[in-house]
């Protein structure tokens, strides 16, 4: 079988994760990478032969089977549309877009061009989450009532995350978009819409708890109620020190599931002099740590990229949780949460 030819746009944190995941798949060749900086370093690290500063030129010359979009949030719109107009299938990092209008247009263009749009919600492919999905499917915890999920850490490393225009908001759009996407996958499944949301945020800049230089909020929580009555509680904040903290709790009529996606390593390490790395976004790695065994695999990226590659090979649409439609629903929900915070009341609607 000919290898699936992948091209990457972006060269930093997310691009590195995508390269790692594709490189582990023997059916994939990363043929080229385009970005404004760091090209030599990332190309050398992953053995990518061709680099471009202009992604449009890369699309035209390389004609890849699949493009991974790993650029700042506000650029997802223009890069996805350019790839689709070049006839290419696209994986788009979270959040799908910074505005609902941009997200809608991205879906419309991809539909019109008949190119596939994969929304990169890696949580859907975390081995921990997939095992929990199976336990829920076999009825292990009965009918689901309530799910609570969060992603929190001490602040994005990316300068693009600091402005509302480039990020679309603060910690809520940047981090809570993971639990929101996961709850759509778990409880919404493309058939059970969210019908009510309420959100509470710090207000950005001086109103933030810690990050006074971030235009967007550094703390955001939200409640979402689904049409069938289930309730979700989601959180995304930048005030959590000590490492990235991603947790999930699911409550059903017959049981409970709890998972720790980031601190759940089987290794307990005590080091007086410190170790080089334990998990993402720790301040230091001295004393007791829980070093991740395989962080990118554990968070789902490896399975995720394999799934998208398989969809391309089989010419199949993705499941709901990682479809462009789910990505757009996440952006619409984030918008509704922000609106709820602004006007101080619950917002009703139908988001799916
Ligand atoms: N799924 C996840 O867990 C996860 C993790 C990290 C980041 N992300 C997402 O990935 C995206 C990128 O994040 P990051 O942390 O890698 O960002 P970053 O700020 O570290 O890097 C941005 C990259 O975009 C490139 N770029 C900027 N403008 C460009 C242009 N016009 N043409 C080509 N390249 C351009 C830069 O050269 C750089 O390589 C963001 O949308 C972020 O939300 C997702």
Tab-separated table of N, CA and C in Angstrom, residues 91-239:
chain	number	residue	atom	x	y	z
A	91	UNK	N	-6.766	18.055	9.050
A	91	UNK	CA	-6.931	17.902	10.498
A	91	UNK	C	-6.730	19.285	11.094
A	92	UNK	N	-7.707	19.784	11.844
A	92	UNK	CA	-7.563	21.110	12.437
A	92	UNK	C	-7.455	21.003	13.947
A	93	UNK	N	-6.427	21.630	14.498
A	93	UNK	CA	-6.248	21.647	15.954
A	93	UNK	C	-7.394	22.413	16.622
A	94	UNK	N	-7.502	22.216	17.928
A	94	UNK	CA	-8.539	22.914	18.703
A	94	UNK	C	-8.091	24.330	19.031
A	95	UNK	N	-9.003	25.270	19.239
A	95	UNK	CA	-10.416	25.205	18.898
A	95	UNK	C	-10.558	25.342	17.385
A	96	UNK	N	-11.675	24.847	16.851
A	96	UNK	CA	-11.814	24.869	15.395
A	96	UNK	C	-11.571	26.280	14.855
A	97	UNK	N	-12.123	27.285	15.530
A	97	UNK	CA	-11.998	28.669	15.063
A	97	UNK	C	-12.125	29.599	16.253
A	98	UNK	N	-11.853	30.879	16.027
A	98	UNK	CA	-11.988	31.847	17.122
A	98	UNK	C	-13.373	32.490	17.125
A	99	UNK	N	-14.120	32.348	16.026
A	99	UNK	CA	-15.493	32.879	15.999
A	99	UNK	C	-16.414	31.842	15.357
A	100	UNK	N	-17.702	31.941	15.703
A	100	UNK	CA	-18.694	31.028	15.142
A	100	UNK	C	-18.783	31.218	13.613
A	101	UNK	N	-18.710	32.469	13.166
A	101	UNK	CA	-18.804	32.751	11.718
A	101	UNK	C	-17.665	32.058	10.974
A	102	UNK	N	-16.438	32.174	11.497
A	102	UNK	CA	-15.292	31.521	10.850
A	102	UNK	C	-15.507	30.008	10.798
A	103	UNK	N	-15.949	29.441	11.914
A	103	UNK	CA	-16.149	27.991	11.989
A	103	UNK	C	-17.181	27.535	10.970
A	104	UNK	N	-18.294	28.277	10.900
A	104	UNK	CA	-19.355	27.917	9.927
A	104	UNK	C	-18.811	27.914	8.510
A	105	UNK	N	-18.032	28.974	8.200
A	105	UNK	CA	-17.496	29.072	6.836
A	105	UNK	C	-16.541	27.913	6.535
A	106	UNK	N	-15.753	27.525	7.524
A	106	UNK	CA	-14.806	26.408	7.319
A	106	UNK	C	-15.575	25.130	6.963
A	107	UNK	N	-16.664	24.883	7.683
A	107	UNK	CA	-17.470	23.687	7.393
A	107	UNK	C	-18.095	23.771	6.004
A	108	UNK	N	-18.640	24.949	5.701
A	108	UNK	CA	-19.304	25.123	4.397
A	108	UNK	C	-18.331	24.882	3.251
A	109	UNK	N	-17.134	25.481	3.376
A	109	UNK	CA	-16.150	25.356	2.290
A	109	UNK	C	-15.724	23.888	2.136
A	110	UNK	N	-15.450	23.216	3.256
A	110	UNK	CA	-15.020	21.807	3.178
A	110	UNK	C	-16.134	20.934	2.593
A	111	UNK	N	-17.365	21.223	2.965
A	111	UNK	CA	-18.487	20.448	2.415
A	111	UNK	C	-18.602	20.684	0.911
A	112	UNK	N	-18.529	21.968	0.539
A	112	UNK	CA	-18.659	22.334	-0.883
A	112	UNK	C	-17.546	21.685	-1.720
A	113	UNK	N	-16.332	21.686	-1.189
A	113	UNK	CA	-15.189	21.114	-1.935
A	113	UNK	C	-15.109	19.598	-1.802
A	114	UNK	N	-15.982	19.038	-0.951
A	114	UNK	CA	-15.967	17.583	-0.657
A	114	UNK	C	-14.603	17.125	-0.150
A	115	UNK	N	-14.008	17.949	0.704
A	115	UNK	CA	-12.776	17.541	1.380
A	115	UNK	C	-13.132	17.256	2.839
A	116	UNK	N	-12.425	16.343	3.466
A	116	UNK	CA	-12.760	15.981	4.851
A	116	UNK	C	-12.142	16.966	5.827
A	117	UNK	N	-12.918	17.272	6.870
A	117	UNK	CA	-12.430	18.136	7.947
A	117	UNK	C	-12.469	17.333	9.243
A	118	UNK	N	-11.295	17.069	9.800
A	118	UNK	CA	-11.189	16.316	11.053
A	118	UNK	C	-10.880	17.308	12.168
A	119	UNK	N	-11.670	17.249	13.235
A	119	UNK	CA	-11.460	18.134	14.380
A	119	UNK	C	-10.631	17.384	15.425
A	120	UNK	N	-9.462	17.937	15.741
A	120	UNK	CA	-8.481	17.203	16.545
A	120	UNK	C	-8.762	17.262	18.051
A	121	UNK	N	-9.847	16.616	18.486
A	121	UNK	CA	-10.073	16.471	19.931
A	121	UNK	C	-9.422	15.172	20.391
A	122	UNK	N	-8.172	15.299	20.857
A	122	UNK	CA	-7.382	14.101	21.183
A	122	UNK	C	-7.970	13.289	22.337
A	123	UNK	N	-8.716	13.956	23.253
A	123	UNK	CA	-9.274	13.221	24.394
A	123	UNK	C	-10.094	12.014	23.924
A	124	UNK	N	-10.762	12.146	22.781
A	124	UNK	CA	-11.618	11.039	22.296
A	124	UNK	C	-10.801	9.776	22.053
A	125	UNK	N	-9.472	9.915	21.922
A	125	UNK	CA	-8.620	8.759	21.598
A	125	UNK	C	-7.636	8.411	22.708
A	126	UNK	N	-7.767	9.078	23.844
A	126	UNK	CA	-6.930	8.696	24.981
A	126	UNK	C	-7.293	7.258	25.356
A	127	UNK	N	-6.290	6.374	25.540
A	127	UNK	CA	-6.613	4.991	25.912
A	127	UNK	C	-7.464	4.925	27.176
A	128	UNK	N	-7.232	5.848	28.107
A	128	UNK	CA	-8.037	5.880	29.342
A	128	UNK	C	-9.498	6.184	29.013
A	129	UNK	N	-9.721	7.207	28.190
A	129	UNK	CA	-11.092	7.597	27.819
A	129	UNK	C	-11.748	6.474	27.006
A	130	UNK	N	-10.975	5.859	26.113
A	130	UNK	CA	-11.559	4.786	25.283
A	130	UNK	C	-11.975	3.593	26.155
A	131	UNK	N	-11.184	3.300	27.182
A	131	UNK	CA	-11.545	2.208	28.098
A	131	UNK	C	-12.812	2.585	28.882
A	132	UNK	N	-12.895	3.848	29.280
A	132	UNK	CA	-14.106	4.294	30.001
A	132	UNK	C	-15.323	4.243	29.076
A	133	UNK	N	-15.132	4.645	27.803
A	133	UNK	CA	-16.234	4.562	26.817
A	133	UNK	C	-16.768	3.128	26.755
A	134	UNK	N	-15.827	2.155	26.742
A	134	UNK	CA	-16.228	0.744	26.633
A	134	UNK	C	-16.977	0.302	27.897
A	135	UNK	N	-16.517	0.750	29.071
A	135	UNK	CA	-17.187	0.377	30.328
A	135	UNK	C	-18.600	0.959	30.378
A	136	UNK	N	-18.730	2.172	29.856
A	136	UNK	CA	-20.058	2.808	29.815
A	136	UNK	C	-20.956	2.061	28.839
A	137	UNK	N	-20.386	1.694	27.686
A	137	UNK	CA	-21.154	0.997	26.655
A	137	UNK	C	-21.672	-0.359	27.149
A	138	UNK	N	-20.868	-1.052	27.959
A	138	UNK	CA	-21.338	-2.354	28.454
A	138	UNK	C	-22.331	-2.188	29.602
A	139	UNK	N	-22.633	-0.952	29.996
A	139	UNK	CA	-23.634	-0.697	31.034
A	139	UNK	C	-23.064	-0.698	32.440
A	140	UNK	N	-21.743	-0.679	32.569
A	140	UNK	CA	-21.087	-0.799	33.876
A	140	UNK	C	-21.507	0.241	34.903
A	141	UNK	N	-21.827	1.457	34.472
A	141	UNK	CA	-22.257	2.454	35.475
A	141	UNK	C	-23.702	2.902	35.211
A	142	UNK	N	-24.395	2.160	34.357
A	142	UNK	CA	-25.820	2.435	34.131
A	142	UNK	C	-26.057	3.730	33.361
A	143	UNK	N	-27.261	4.241	33.504
A	143	UNK	CA	-27.651	5.472	32.790
A	143	UNK	C	-26.829	6.646	33.335
A	144	UNK	N	-26.288	7.447	32.426
A	144	UNK	CA	-25.429	8.556	32.855
A	144	UNK	C	-26.257	9.758	33.291
A	145	UNK	N	-25.830	10.395	34.399
A	145	UNK	CA	-26.520	11.590	34.919
A	145	UNK	C	-25.668	12.845	34.813
A	146	UNK	N	-24.373	12.662	35.148
A	146	UNK	CA	-23.545	13.853	35.373
A	146	UNK	C	-22.096	13.546	35.002
A	147	UNK	N	-21.456	14.481	34.325
A	147	UNK	CA	-20.026	14.321	34.027
A	147	UNK	C	-19.323	15.645	34.294
A	148	UNK	N	-18.123	15.519	34.815
A	148	UNK	CA	-17.348	16.695	35.222
A	148	UNK	C	-15.957	16.523	34.625
A	149	UNK	N	-15.453	17.529	33.933
A	149	UNK	CA	-14.139	17.358	33.292
A	149	UNK	C	-13.415	18.693	33.237
A	150	UNK	N	-12.101	18.627	33.302
A	150	UNK	CA	-11.349	19.886	33.258
A	150	UNK	C	-9.978	19.700	32.617
A	151	UNK	N	-9.503	20.803	32.039
A	151	UNK	CA	-8.065	20.902	31.719
A	151	UNK	C	-7.578	22.199	32.331
A	152	UNK	N	-6.550	22.107	33.164
A	152	UNK	CA	-6.030	23.311	33.818
A	152	UNK	C	-4.506	23.239	33.873
A	153	UNK	N	-3.866	24.400	33.758
A	153	UNK	CA	-2.422	24.487	34.002
A	153	UNK	C	-2.045	25.926	34.330
A	154	UNK	N	-0.755	26.250	34.225
A	154	UNK	CA	-0.316	27.555	34.733
A	154	UNK	C	-0.201	28.634	33.657
A	155	UNK	N	-0.767	28.381	32.458
A	155	UNK	CA	-0.764	29.433	31.425
A	155	UNK	C	-0.122	28.968	30.152
A	156	UNK	N	-0.724	29.360	29.008
A	156	UNK	CA	-0.191	28.906	27.726
A	156	UNK	C	1.197	29.486	27.483
A	157	UNK	N	2.055	28.665	26.868
A	157	UNK	CA	3.402	29.118	26.507
A	157	UNK	C	3.357	30.018	25.267
A	158	UNK	N	2.264	29.961	24.496
A	158	UNK	CA	2.245	30.608	23.181
A	158	UNK	C	1.888	32.089	23.294
A	159	UNK	N	2.704	32.971	22.688
A	159	UNK	CA	2.371	34.406	22.746
A	159	UNK	C	1.013	34.697	22.092
A	160	UNK	N	0.605	33.830	21.175
A	160	UNK	CA	-0.668	34.032	20.469
A	160	UNK	C	-1.880	33.794	21.384
A	161	UNK	N	-1.648	33.159	22.540
A	161	UNK	CA	-2.768	32.868	23.448
A	161	UNK	C	-3.145	34.072	24.298
A	162	UNK	N	-2.332	35.153	24.194
A	162	UNK	CA	-2.532	36.279	25.104
A	162	UNK	C	-3.551	37.301	24.620
A	163	UNK	N	-3.835	37.304	23.311
A	163	UNK	CA	-4.759	38.339	22.826
A	163	UNK	C	-6.089	37.707	22.421
A	164	UNK	N	-7.157	38.467	22.656
A	164	UNK	CA	-8.498	37.963	22.335
A	164	UNK	C	-8.613	37.673	20.846
A	165	UNK	N	-8.041	38.553	20.028
A	165	UNK	CA	-8.172	38.403	18.577
A	165	UNK	C	-7.492	37.116	18.079
A	166	UNK	N	-6.337	36.814	18.630
A	166	UNK	CA	-5.586	35.656	18.129
A	166	UNK	C	-6.023	34.341	18.776
A	167	UNK	N	-6.556	34.435	20.001
A	167	UNK	CA	-6.926	33.206	20.719
A	167	UNK	C	-8.429	32.950	20.672
A	168	UNK	N	-9.219	34.041	20.609
A	168	UNK	CA	-10.681	33.890	20.621
A	168	UNK	C	-11.247	34.024	22.021
A	169	UNK	N	-10.387	34.139	23.031
A	169	UNK	CA	-10.811	34.245	24.431
A	169	UNK	C	-9.607	33.933	25.287
A	170	UNK	N	-9.833	33.378	26.457
A	170	UNK	CA	-8.732	33.032	27.343
A	170	UNK	C	-8.692	31.544	27.605
A	171	UNK	N	-8.536	31.186	28.889
A	171	UNK	CA	-8.350	29.770	29.245
A	171	UNK	C	-9.574	28.926	28.892
A	172	UNK	N	-10.747	29.566	28.831
A	172	UNK	CA	-11.946	28.756	28.584
A	172	UNK	C	-11.955	28.219	27.155
A	173	UNK	N	-11.732	29.106	26.176
A	173	UNK	CA	-11.716	28.586	24.782
A	173	UNK	C	-10.470	27.723	24.552
A	174	UNK	N	-9.372	28.073	25.210
A	174	UNK	CA	-8.109	27.388	24.909
A	174	UNK	C	-8.023	26.025	25.589
A	175	UNK	N	-8.552	25.917	26.818
A	175	UNK	CA	-8.425	24.656	27.570
A	175	UNK	C	-9.762	23.942	27.779
A	176	UNK	N	-10.801	24.686	28.191
A	176	UNK	CA	-12.093	24.017	28.471
A	176	UNK	C	-12.700	23.436	27.198
A	177	UNK	N	-12.174	23.846	26.047
A	177	UNK	CA	-12.676	23.287	24.790
A	177	UNK	C	-12.438	21.767	24.739
A	178	UNK	N	-11.431	21.264	25.451
A	178	UNK	CA	-11.220	19.798	25.514
A	178	UNK	C	-12.373	19.117	26.263
A	179	UNK	N	-12.633	19.493	27.536
A	179	UNK	CA	-13.774	18.847	28.204
A	179	UNK	C	-15.101	19.079	27.486
A	180	UNK	N	-15.297	20.252	26.900
A	180	UNK	CA	-16.568	20.489	26.179
A	180	UNK	C	-16.676	19.498	25.019
A	181	UNK	N	-15.602	19.382	24.242
A	181	UNK	CA	-15.620	18.443	23.106
A	181	UNK	C	-15.821	17.013	23.572
A	182	UNK	N	-15.177	16.674	24.687
A	182	UNK	CA	-15.311	15.312	25.211
A	182	UNK	C	-16.749	15.041	25.662
A	183	UNK	N	-17.381	16.010	26.315
A	183	UNK	CA	-18.766	15.786	26.770
A	183	UNK	C	-19.734	15.710	25.585
A	184	UNK	N	-19.437	16.451	24.522
A	184	UNK	CA	-20.268	16.300	23.307
A	184	UNK	C	-20.130	14.882	22.758
A	185	UNK	N	-18.908	14.363	22.786
A	185	UNK	CA	-18.622	13.001	22.311
A	185	UNK	C	-19.326	11.973	23.202
A	186	UNK	N	-19.244	12.187	24.525
A	186	UNK	CA	-19.776	11.204	25.485
A	186	UNK	C	-21.298	11.252	25.577
A	187	UNK	N	-21.834	12.460	25.741
A	187	UNK	CA	-23.266	12.585	26.047
A	187	UNK	C	-24.085	13.072	24.851
A	188	UNK	N	-23.478	13.891	23.994
A	188	UNK	CA	-24.224	14.468	22.864
A	188	UNK	C	-24.332	13.498	21.696
A	189	UNK	N	-23.201	12.913	21.328
A	189	UNK	CA	-23.115	11.927	20.241
A	189	UNK	C	-23.790	12.382	18.949
A	190	UNK	N	-23.980	13.674	18.767
A	190	UNK	CA	-24.595	14.174	17.531
A	190	UNK	C	-26.095	13.988	17.491
A	191	UNK	N	-26.704	13.577	18.633
A	191	UNK	CA	-28.161	13.361	18.619
A	191	UNK	C	-28.855	13.932	19.852
A	192	UNK	N	-28.080	14.310	20.853
A	192	UNK	CA	-28.615	14.803	22.125
A	192	UNK	C	-28.042	16.204	22.341
A	193	UNK	N	-28.754	17.240	21.893
A	193	UNK	CA	-28.145	18.577	21.923
A	193	UNK	C	-27.987	19.136	23.329
A	194	UNK	N	-27.037	20.042	23.472
A	194	UNK	CA	-26.951	20.845	24.697
A	194	UNK	C	-28.051	21.890	24.592
A	195	UNK	N	-28.851	22.052	25.648
A	195	UNK	CA	-29.991	22.968	25.563
A	195	UNK	C	-29.868	24.174	26.494
A	196	UNK	N	-28.911	24.123	27.421
A	196	UNK	CA	-28.764	25.247	28.354
A	196	UNK	C	-27.322	25.318	28.832
A	197	UNK	N	-26.779	26.530	28.902
A	197	UNK	CA	-25.427	26.686	29.461
A	197	UNK	C	-25.391	27.871	30.414
A	198	UNK	N	-24.496	27.797	31.398
A	198	UNK	CA	-24.183	29.011	32.152
A	198	UNK	C	-22.682	28.999	32.440
A	199	UNK	N	-22.081	30.175	32.315
A	199	UNK	CA	-20.627	30.263	32.448
A	199	UNK	C	-20.219	31.337	33.434
A	200	UNK	N	-19.059	31.117	34.038
A	200	UNK	CA	-18.500	32.133	34.932
A	200	UNK	C	-17.002	32.218	34.671
A	201	UNK	N	-16.526	33.415	34.395
A	201	UNK	CA	-15.106	33.598	34.030
A	201	UNK	C	-14.507	34.738	34.864
A	202	UNK	N	-13.169	34.770	34.964
A	202	UNK	CA	-12.535	36.031	35.339
A	202	UNK	C	-12.536	36.840	34.042
A	203	UNK	N	-12.406	38.135	34.142
A	203	UNK	CA	-12.718	38.957	32.967
A	203	UNK	C	-11.557	39.347	32.079
A	204	UNK	N	-10.348	38.831	32.294
A	204	UNK	CA	-9.212	39.253	31.481
A	204	UNK	C	-8.485	40.428	32.121
A	205	UNK	N	-7.188	40.601	31.784
A	205	UNK	CA	-6.329	41.690	32.268
A	205	UNK	C	-6.413	41.858	33.787
A	206	UNK	N	-6.744	43.063	34.263
A	206	UNK	CA	-6.751	43.315	35.712
A	206	UNK	C	-7.740	42.466	36.479
A	207	UNK	N	-8.766	41.979	35.783
A	207	UNK	CA	-9.784	41.173	36.476
A	207	UNK	C	-9.354	39.715	36.634
A	208	UNK	N	-8.247	39.354	35.995
A	208	UNK	CA	-7.769	37.974	36.131
A	208	UNK	C	-7.192	37.716	37.509
A	209	UNK	N	-7.198	36.447	37.919
A	209	UNK	CA	-6.611	36.082	39.204
A	209	UNK	C	-5.102	36.280	39.190
A	210	UNK	N	-4.451	35.779	38.124
A	210	UNK	CA	-2.985	35.739	38.094
A	210	UNK	C	-2.402	36.444	36.870
A	211	UNK	N	-2.947	36.128	35.691
A	211	UNK	CA	-2.313	36.535	34.427
A	211	UNK	C	-2.856	37.885	33.957
A	212	UNK	N	-2.323	38.952	34.538
A	212	UNK	CA	-2.833	40.301	34.257
A	212	UNK	C	-2.465	40.749	32.839
A	213	UNK	N	-1.533	40.018	32.178
A	213	UNK	CA	-1.136	40.388	30.812
A	213	UNK	C	-1.922	39.586	29.764
A	214	UNK	N	-2.856	38.758	30.181
A	214	UNK	CA	-3.694	38.018	29.228
A	214	UNK	C	-5.007	38.776	29.030
A	215	UNK	N	-5.322	39.103	27.763
A	215	UNK	CA	-6.588	39.820	27.511
A	215	UNK	C	-7.802	38.952	27.837
A	216	UNK	N	-7.663	37.658	27.645
A	216	UNK	CA	-8.766	36.741	27.953
A	216	UNK	C	-8.705	36.286	29.401
A	217	UNK	N	-9.776	35.623	29.854
A	217	UNK	CA	-9.862	35.142	31.240
A	217	UNK	C	-8.766	34.116	31.558
A	218	UNK	N	-8.378	34.050	32.838
A	218	UNK	CA	-7.435	32.994	33.242
A	218	UNK	C	-8.133	31.945	34.093
A	219	UNK	N	-9.465	32.032	34.178
A	219	UNK	CA	-10.254	31.051	34.935
A	219	UNK	C	-11.646	31.013	34.321
A	220	UNK	N	-12.135	29.831	33.995
A	220	UNK	CA	-13.486	29.723	33.441
A	220	UNK	C	-14.125	28.401	33.829
A	221	UNK	N	-15.378	28.478	34.294
A	221	UNK	CA	-16.136	27.259	34.594
A	221	UNK	C	-17.493	27.364	33.920
A	222	UNK	N	-18.085	26.235	33.623
A	222	UNK	CA	-19.385	26.282	32.961
A	222	UNK	C	-20.218	25.052	33.240
A	223	UNK	N	-21.541	25.248	33.218
A	223	UNK	CA	-22.495	24.142	33.353
A	223	UNK	C	-23.207	23.990	32.016
A	224	UNK	N	-23.349	22.759	31.544
A	224	UNK	CA	-24.103	22.535	30.311
A	224	UNK	C	-25.122	21.415	30.532
A	225	UNK	N	-26.381	21.689	30.168
A	225	UNK	CA	-27.422	20.672	30.339
A	225	UNK	C	-27.821	20.152	28.967
A	226	UNK	N	-27.899	18.828	28.844
A	226	UNK	CA	-28.240	18.195	27.566
A	226	UNK	C	-29.759	17.971	27.487
A	227	UNK	N	-30.245	17.790	26.259
A	227	UNK	CA	-31.683	17.598	26.018
A	227	UNK	C	-32.253	16.432	26.804
A	228	UNK	N	-31.471	15.363	26.975
A	228	UNK	CA	-31.960	14.193	27.716
A	228	UNK	C	-31.804	14.342	29.224
A	229	UNK	N	-31.390	15.512	29.668
A	229	UNK	CA	-31.354	15.794	31.104
A	229	UNK	C	-29.990	15.680	31.758
A	230	UNK	N	-28.979	15.105	31.092
A	230	UNK	CA	-27.663	14.978	31.731
A	230	UNK	C	-27.051	16.372	31.933
A	231	UNK	N	-26.246	16.463	32.982
A	231	UNK	CA	-25.589	17.739	33.273
A	231	UNK	C	-24.079	17.562	33.157
A	232	UNK	N	-23.421	18.557	32.555
A	232	UNK	CA	-21.959	18.539	32.459
A	232	UNK	C	-21.390	19.761	33.166
A	233	UNK	N	-20.247	19.572	33.788
A	233	UNK	CA	-19.534	20.703	34.406
A	233	UNK	C	-18.132	20.732	33.804
A	234	UNK	N	-17.754	21.868	33.234
A	234	UNK	CA	-16.460	21.940	32.546
A	234	UNK	C	-15.633	23.089	33.104
A	235	UNK	N	-14.333	22.930	33.025
A	235	UNK	CA	-13.444	23.948	33.590
A	235	UNK	C	-12.174	24.066	32.760
A	236	UNK	N	-11.697	25.306	32.599
A	236	UNK	CA	-10.399	25.530	31.957
A	236	UNK	C	-9.744	26.708	32.649
A	237	UNK	N	-8.624	26.491	33.317
A	237	UNK	CA	-7.989	27.643	33.975
A	237	UNK	C	-6.472	27.627	33.836
A	238	UNK	N	-5.904	28.828	34.004
A	238	UNK	CA	-4.451	29.020	33.966
A	238	UNK	C	-3.894	29.314	35.352
A	239	UNK	N	-4.636	28.949	36.403
A	239	UNK	CA	-4.175	29.304	37.757
A	239	UNK	C	-3.674	28.070	38.508
